Amino acid sequence: MSVDTQAQPTQPVKVKPGNIQLDQNGKLRHFLAIEGLPKTVLTQILDTAESFATPREHHGKKVDLLKGHTIANLFFEPSTRTRTTFELAAKRLSADVLNINISASSSSKGETLLDMLRNLEAMHIDMFVVRHGSSGAAHFIANNVPSHVSVLNAGDGSHEHPTQAMLDMFTIRQHKPDFPSLRVAIVGDLMHSRVARSQIHALNTLGVGELRVIAPQTLLPAGVEKLGVQVYQNLEAGIKDVDVIIMLRLQRERMHGAYIPSQGEYFRLYGMTEQRLKLAKPDVIVMHPGPINRGVEMDSAVADGPHSVILEQVSNGIAVRMAAMAMTMRNPDGSSAV
Ligand code: NCD
């Protein structure tokens, strides 16, 4: 597979994670997708993140774990939360961080992704954090870096966004630790959402009791029911008695054609309001990966209301990304850096 640095977002493609994510001892080597990772690894990410989520680290104190290592953030798509929390996570671990501004880099002069990588490798980068519009881009890079270099997927097309899913699992676990007893609903544009794909794999692997997806037919990926979810097209029925609601943004940048009649019609049928929230369990938590489109997928009264844990998700991104970095970083001789 080749990946063009100026590639447009693609339709969802199936990327087989294979074993490239794990070393011969079953330890996390790259973090590219949730699919294919065992529960032990996901739990280790959550537990490691918990050790970083102390008030001390929350307030900017550094640990020396990745001192002397260099991490490059390569973001080919826009990002606010993900890029900045990856940067903060790297800094809290005392790594050196390079933020490559792709729009101002030589990819705009026609340099290929592989040439860009070779040049960055010549600067002794130890880890690449990659966001790209093409599904499979992070796998492509992981297959083309020297053996001691690690790759973390910060979102590839409509495929996966594994660190987002793990910060979501971390946030759920803080509020509701018993996954087998939970009923979770994911609402909205599942068709284009890499976040939802990663969350479905993570929730299933962690043994969630019941997983529902709620969307109009046009926003459901083909074969979604094979992923161990119950499909609802009616929001009211789908959120009845749920413990966790995850709202998704309409990914207009990945839509080629009309998937919904209008944003107003979408909100009327699928928008989360305080009134509708009453159908869920009284202590339901409401999540959203951001960025929120207020009045499109949810009312401000819900986004800013007592059930919302949306800003906790953002804070938890730092500890979870510290965990992913600490677990995957290797020394030049291939030994674990931590
Ligand atoms: C998500 C993404 O980029 O996939 N955002 C994020 O990383 N926080 C979801 C989205 O863009 O809607």
Short mmCIF file of C-alpha atoms and ligand atoms in Angstrom, two decimals:
data_model
loop_
_atom_site.label_atom_id
_atom_site.label_comp_id
_atom_site.label_asym_id
_atom_site.label_seq_id
_atom_site.Cartn_x
_atom_site.Cartn_y
_atom_site.Cartn_z
CA MET A 1 0.00 0.00 0.00
CA SER A 2 1.31 3.48 -0.74
CA VAL A 3 0.22 6.62 1.03
CA ASP A 4 0.28 10.00 -0.61
CA THR A 5 1.12 12.90 1.71
CA GLN A 6 -1.50 15.03 0.00
CA ALA A 7 -4.06 12.21 0.00
CA GLN A 8 -7.71 12.98 0.37
CA PRO A 9 -9.69 11.12 3.03
CA THR A 10 -10.67 7.71 1.74
CA GLN A 11 -13.71 5.54 2.24
CA PRO A 12 -13.36 3.16 5.19
CA VAL A 13 -11.06 0.28 4.32
CA LYS A 14 -10.35 -2.83 6.32
CA VAL A 15 -6.83 -2.71 7.73
CA LYS A 16 -5.64 -5.95 9.26
CA PRO A 17 -3.54 -5.02 12.26
CA GLY A 18 -1.69 -8.36 12.21
CA ASN A 19 0.97 -8.76 14.87
CA ILE A 20 2.93 -5.66 14.03
CA GLN A 21 1.62 -3.94 17.18
CA LEU A 22 3.05 -6.50 19.57
CA ASP A 23 6.65 -7.70 20.05
CA GLN A 24 7.57 -11.38 20.46
CA ASN A 25 6.83 -11.09 24.20
CA GLY A 26 3.32 -9.75 23.57
CA LYS A 27 4.32 -6.23 24.64
CA LEU A 28 2.94 -3.16 22.87
CA ARG A 29 5.43 -2.14 20.14
CA HIS A 30 3.33 0.30 18.08
CA PHE A 31 -0.18 1.54 18.92
CA LEU A 32 -2.06 1.51 15.62
CA ALA A 33 -5.49 0.01 16.31
CA ILE A 34 -7.53 -1.49 19.12
CA GLU A 35 -8.60 -4.36 16.87
CA GLY A 36 -6.36 -7.33 17.49
CA LEU A 37 -5.10 -6.28 20.93
CA PRO A 38 -5.87 -8.58 23.88
CA LYS A 39 -7.67 -7.46 27.02
CA THR A 40 -4.43 -7.74 29.03
CA VAL A 41 -2.78 -5.04 26.90
CA LEU A 42 -5.81 -2.72 27.07
CA THR A 43 -5.98 -3.14 30.84
CA GLN A 44 -2.24 -2.47 31.12
CA ILE A 45 -2.70 0.80 29.19
CA LEU A 46 -5.49 1.83 31.60
CA ASP A 47 -3.49 0.86 34.69
CA THR A 48 -0.35 2.62 33.45
CA ALA A 49 -2.41 5.71 32.66
CA GLU A 50 -3.81 5.61 36.17
CA SER A 51 -0.29 5.75 37.59
CA PHE A 52 0.26 8.95 35.57
CA ALA A 53 -3.12 10.52 36.40
CA THR A 54 -2.07 11.67 39.84
CA PRO A 55 -2.62 15.29 40.87
CA ARG A 56 1.17 15.67 40.60
CA GLU A 57 1.29 14.86 36.87
CA HIS A 58 -2.00 16.64 36.27
CA HIS A 59 -0.34 19.84 37.43
CA GLY A 60 2.55 19.65 35.05
CA LYS A 61 5.23 17.93 37.12
CA LYS A 62 7.54 15.91 34.89
CA VAL A 63 8.80 12.37 35.19
CA ASP A 64 12.15 11.39 33.65
CA LEU A 65 10.98 8.23 31.88
CA LEU A 66 11.59 9.31 28.27
CA LYS A 67 14.47 11.74 28.84
CA GLY A 68 16.83 11.64 25.86
CA HIS A 69 14.13 10.34 23.47
CA THR A 70 12.68 12.39 20.63
CA ILE A 71 9.05 12.26 19.50
CA ALA A 72 7.73 13.82 16.28
CA ASN A 73 4.07 14.80 15.91
CA LEU A 74 3.10 14.41 12.24
CA PHE A 75 -0.43 15.76 11.77
CA PHE A 76 -1.70 15.75 8.19
CA GLU A 77 -5.25 16.57 9.38
CA PRO A 78 -6.49 19.32 11.73
CA SER A 79 -6.43 18.62 15.46
CA THR A 80 -6.79 20.56 18.70
CA ARG A 81 -7.17 18.13 21.63
CA THR A 82 -5.26 15.16 20.24
CA ARG A 83 -2.16 17.03 19.08
CA THR A 84 -1.84 19.18 22.17
CA THR A 85 -2.39 16.34 24.64
CA PHE A 86 0.16 14.19 22.78
CA GLU A 87 2.60 17.10 23.07
CA LEU A 88 1.86 17.62 26.76
CA ALA A 89 2.15 13.87 27.40
CA ALA A 90 5.58 13.76 25.73
CA LYS A 91 6.74 16.78 27.73
CA ARG A 92 5.49 15.32 31.03
CA LEU A 93 7.64 12.25 30.24
CA SER A 94 10.64 14.58 29.59
CA ALA A 95 10.95 13.63 25.91
CA ASP A 96 11.98 16.17 23.28
CA VAL A 97 9.03 16.95 20.99
CA LEU A 98 8.96 18.12 17.40
CA ASN A 99 5.67 19.40 16.00
CA ILE A 100 5.92 19.19 12.22
CA ASN A 101 3.61 21.68 10.58
CA ILE A 102 2.70 19.64 7.50
CA SER A 103 1.08 22.50 5.60
CA ALA A 104 4.35 24.41 5.95
CA SER A 105 6.57 21.37 5.32
CA SER A 106 8.12 20.12 2.08
CA SER A 107 5.23 17.71 1.49
CA SER A 108 3.57 20.74 -0.08
CA LYS A 109 6.58 20.83 -2.49
CA GLY A 110 5.95 17.24 -3.56
CA GLU A 111 8.17 15.30 -1.13
CA THR A 112 6.82 11.78 -0.59
CA LEU A 113 5.87 10.52 2.84
CA LEU A 114 8.73 8.00 2.74
CA ASP A 115 11.30 10.66 1.88
CA MET A 116 9.97 12.82 4.69
CA LEU A 117 10.27 9.89 7.08
CA ARG A 118 13.85 9.08 5.99
CA ASN A 119 14.85 12.68 6.62
CA LEU A 120 13.21 12.78 10.03
CA GLU A 121 14.85 9.46 10.91
CA ALA A 122 18.21 11.04 10.04
CA MET A 123 17.46 13.42 12.94
CA HIS A 124 17.18 10.35 15.23
CA ILE A 125 13.48 10.47 15.93
CA ASP A 126 12.44 7.59 18.22
CA MET A 127 8.67 7.82 17.84
CA PHE A 128 6.18 9.15 15.30
CA VAL A 129 2.68 10.23 16.32
CA VAL A 130 0.70 10.27 13.08
CA ARG A 131 -2.70 11.63 12.05
CA HIS A 132 -3.58 11.16 8.39
CA GLY A 133 -6.66 11.26 6.16
CA SER A 134 -5.93 7.83 4.69
CA SER A 135 -7.01 4.67 6.50
CA GLY A 136 -3.91 2.55 7.00
CA ALA A 137 -1.39 5.43 7.00
CA ALA A 138 -0.04 4.65 10.49
CA HIS A 139 0.38 0.96 9.58
CA PHE A 140 2.22 2.01 6.42
CA ILE A 141 4.63 4.15 8.44
CA ALA A 142 5.12 1.44 11.10
CA ASN A 143 6.09 -0.97 8.30
CA ASN A 144 8.66 1.48 6.99
CA VAL A 145 10.57 2.70 10.06
CA PRO A 146 13.73 1.19 11.58
CA SER A 147 13.06 -1.55 14.12
CA HIS A 148 13.60 0.58 17.24
CA VAL A 149 11.26 3.39 16.09
CA SER A 150 7.64 3.31 17.35
CA VAL A 151 4.50 4.63 15.71
CA LEU A 152 1.33 5.82 17.45
CA ASN A 153 -1.84 6.29 15.42
CA ALA A 154 -3.55 9.60 16.23
CA GLY A 155 -6.39 8.88 13.77
CA ASP A 156 -6.19 7.37 10.26
CA GLY A 157 -9.07 8.21 7.91
CA SER A 158 -12.22 6.41 9.01
CA HIS A 159 -10.27 3.46 10.37
CA GLU A 160 -9.15 3.79 14.02
CA HIS A 161 -8.20 6.30 16.72
CA PRO A 162 -6.90 4.01 19.45
CA THR A 163 -5.68 6.55 22.03
CA GLN A 164 -9.04 8.34 21.88
CA ALA A 165 -10.84 5.05 22.55
CA MET A 166 -8.54 4.31 25.50
CA LEU A 167 -9.03 7.74 27.07
CA ASP A 168 -12.76 7.11 26.69
CA MET A 169 -12.41 3.69 28.39
CA PHE A 170 -10.36 5.34 31.13
CA THR A 171 -13.09 7.96 31.69
CA ILE A 172 -15.83 5.30 31.77
CA ARG A 173 -13.79 3.21 34.21
CA GLN A 174 -13.37 6.19 36.56
CA HIS A 175 -17.16 6.60 36.77
CA LYS A 176 -18.39 3.03 36.25
CA PRO A 177 -15.66 0.44 36.77
CA ASP A 178 -17.74 -2.73 36.30
CA PHE A 179 -17.80 -3.07 32.49
CA PRO A 180 -19.87 -6.31 32.36
CA SER A 181 -22.76 -4.53 34.10
CA LEU A 182 -22.78 -1.58 31.68
CA ARG A 183 -25.15 -0.73 28.85
CA VAL A 184 -23.42 1.70 26.45
CA ALA A 185 -24.90 3.54 23.44
CA ILE A 186 -22.88 5.17 20.66
CA VAL A 187 -24.95 7.74 18.74
CA GLY A 188 -24.39 9.41 15.36
CA ASP A 189 -22.10 9.18 12.36
CA LEU A 190 -20.67 5.71 12.86
CA MET A 191 -20.04 5.37 9.14
CA HIS A 192 -17.16 7.85 9.11
CA SER A 193 -16.03 7.70 12.74
CA ARG A 194 -12.63 6.19 13.49
CA VAL A 195 -13.37 6.91 17.14
CA ALA A 196 -16.49 4.70 17.12
CA ARG A 197 -14.65 1.84 15.39
CA SER A 198 -11.93 1.88 18.06
CA GLN A 199 -14.48 2.24 20.88
CA ILE A 200 -16.51 -0.76 19.66
CA HIS A 201 -13.40 -2.97 19.67
CA ALA A 202 -12.30 -1.64 23.08
CA LEU A 203 -15.72 -2.02 24.73
CA ASN A 204 -16.12 -5.56 23.38
CA THR A 205 -12.61 -6.56 24.43
CA LEU A 206 -13.13 -5.14 27.93
CA GLY A 207 -16.36 -7.16 28.18
CA VAL A 208 -19.06 -4.48 28.24
CA GLY A 209 -22.50 -5.91 29.10
CA GLU A 210 -24.48 -4.44 26.19
CA LEU A 211 -23.36 -2.23 23.33
CA ARG A 212 -25.86 -0.32 21.21
CA VAL A 213 -25.28 1.85 18.16
CA ILE A 214 -27.88 4.44 17.18
CA ALA A 215 -27.93 6.16 13.78
CA PRO A 216 -29.93 6.57 10.61
CA GLN A 217 -29.29 3.74 8.14
CA THR A 218 -27.19 6.06 5.95
CA LEU A 219 -24.70 6.65 8.78
CA LEU A 220 -24.23 3.00 9.75
CA PRO A 221 -21.29 1.10 8.23
CA ALA A 222 -22.27 -2.06 6.33
CA GLY A 223 -22.04 -5.15 8.52
CA VAL A 224 -21.88 -3.18 11.80
CA GLU A 225 -24.10 -5.79 13.51
CA LYS A 226 -21.31 -8.33 13.03
CA LEU A 227 -19.21 -6.28 15.47
CA GLY A 228 -21.30 -7.47 18.42
CA VAL A 229 -23.56 -4.41 18.68
CA GLN A 230 -27.32 -3.95 18.75
CA VAL A 231 -28.49 -1.54 16.07
CA TYR A 232 -31.18 1.09 16.75
CA GLN A 233 -32.46 3.68 14.33
CA ASN A 234 -34.70 5.28 16.95
CA LEU A 235 -32.82 7.41 19.50
CA GLU A 236 -35.45 7.23 22.24
CA ALA A 237 -35.57 3.42 22.12
CA GLY A 238 -31.78 3.15 21.92
CA ILE A 239 -30.92 5.27 24.95
CA LYS A 240 -33.52 3.72 27.25
CA ASP A 241 -31.82 2.67 30.52
CA VAL A 242 -28.26 3.12 29.28
CA ASP A 243 -25.37 3.92 31.65
CA VAL A 244 -23.12 5.65 29.10
CA ILE A 245 -23.99 7.69 26.00
CA ILE A 246 -21.23 8.49 23.51
CA MET A 247 -22.20 11.18 20.98
CA LEU A 248 -20.34 11.50 17.66
CA ARG A 249 -19.84 14.46 15.37
CA LEU A 250 -21.21 14.42 11.82
CA GLN A 251 -17.94 14.01 9.88
CA ARG A 252 -18.88 16.29 6.99
CA GLU A 253 -15.29 16.36 5.71
CA ARG A 254 -15.54 12.61 4.99
CA MET A 255 -19.00 12.72 3.41
CA HIS A 256 -19.20 12.67 -0.36
CA GLY A 257 -22.91 13.14 -0.95
CA ALA A 258 -26.05 13.68 1.12
CA TYR A 259 -26.17 11.33 4.11
CA ILE A 260 -28.80 13.33 6.03
CA PRO A 261 -31.63 15.59 4.79
CA SER A 262 -30.40 18.59 6.84
CA GLN A 263 -28.66 19.38 10.12
CA GLY A 264 -32.00 20.58 11.56
CA GLU A 265 -33.68 17.29 10.67
CA TYR A 266 -30.73 15.36 12.11
CA PHE A 267 -30.97 17.24 15.40
CA ARG A 268 -34.73 16.70 15.52
CA LEU A 269 -34.27 12.93 15.27
CA TYR A 270 -30.82 12.28 16.78
CA GLY A 271 -29.88 15.38 18.78
CA MET A 272 -29.33 14.88 22.51
CA THR A 273 -31.52 17.10 24.68
CA GLU A 274 -32.11 17.25 28.44
CA GLN A 275 -35.60 15.84 27.83
CA ARG A 276 -34.30 12.79 25.98
CA LEU A 277 -31.55 12.21 28.53
CA LYS A 278 -34.25 11.41 31.10
CA LEU A 279 -34.83 8.11 29.25
CA ALA A 280 -31.36 6.88 30.23
CA LYS A 281 -30.31 5.77 33.74
CA PRO A 282 -30.46 8.64 36.26
CA ASP A 283 -26.65 8.59 36.67
CA VAL A 284 -25.90 8.31 32.93
CA ILE A 285 -22.65 9.89 31.73
CA VAL A 286 -22.55 11.71 28.38
CA MET A 287 -19.36 11.67 26.34
CA HIS A 288 -18.13 13.22 23.09
CA PRO A 289 -14.62 13.07 21.57
CA GLY A 290 -14.85 16.68 20.42
CA PRO A 291 -15.06 18.90 18.53
CA ILE A 292 -18.74 19.36 19.44
CA ASN A 293 -21.18 20.87 16.99
CA ARG A 294 -23.64 22.44 19.42
CA GLY A 295 -27.21 22.26 18.20
CA VAL A 296 -26.32 19.57 15.64
CA GLU A 297 -25.57 16.47 17.72
CA MET A 298 -26.29 17.88 21.17
CA ASP A 299 -27.80 20.81 23.04
CA SER A 300 -25.51 23.07 25.06
CA ALA A 301 -27.61 22.18 28.12
CA VAL A 302 -26.39 18.57 27.73
CA ALA A 303 -22.82 19.38 26.67
CA ASP A 304 -22.34 21.64 29.71
CA GLY A 305 -24.76 19.84 32.02
CA PRO A 306 -24.26 17.64 35.09
CA HIS A 307 -24.08 14.36 33.14
CA SER A 308 -21.36 15.56 30.76
CA VAL A 309 -17.82 14.21 31.25
CA ILE A 310 -16.55 15.71 28.00
CA LEU A 311 -13.82 17.87 29.55
CA GLU A 312 -12.72 15.00 31.81
CA GLN A 313 -12.12 13.02 28.60
CA VAL A 314 -9.78 15.79 27.43
CA SER A 315 -7.81 15.83 30.71
CA ASN A 316 -7.55 12.03 30.71
CA GLY A 317 -6.03 12.18 27.24
CA ILE A 318 -2.74 13.31 28.78
CA ALA A 319 -2.34 10.34 31.14
CA VAL A 320 -3.50 7.81 28.52
CA ARG A 321 -1.11 9.18 25.89
CA MET A 322 1.72 9.17 28.45
CA ALA A 323 0.95 5.47 28.98
CA ALA A 324 0.93 4.69 25.25
CA MET A 325 4.25 6.50 24.78
CA ALA A 326 5.94 4.93 27.80
CA MET A 327 4.81 1.41 26.83
CA THR A 328 5.88 1.60 23.17
CA MET A 329 9.15 3.56 23.35
CA ARG A 330 12.27 1.49 22.65
CA ASN A 331 16.00 2.16 22.99
CA PRO A 332 18.18 2.03 19.84
CA ASP A 333 19.17 -1.56 20.79
CA GLY A 334 15.47 -2.53 20.78
CA SER A 335 15.15 -2.87 24.56
CA SER A 336 12.17 -1.31 26.31
CA ALA A 337 12.86 2.32 27.22
CA VAL A 338 10.88 2.16 30.48
C1 NCD B 1 -12.11 12.91 16.59
C2 NCD B 1 -11.28 12.62 15.36
O1 NCD B 1 -10.46 13.43 14.93
O2 NCD B 1 -11.44 11.53 14.86
N1 NCD B 1 -11.67 13.97 17.36
C3 NCD B 1 -10.65 13.83 18.24
O3 NCD B 1 -9.63 13.25 17.96
N2 NCD B 1 -10.81 14.35 19.46
C4 NCD B 1 -13.55 12.98 16.29
C5 NCD B 1 -14.03 14.05 15.38
O4 NCD B 1 -13.26 14.73 14.68
O5 NCD B 1 -15.26 14.23 15.33
#
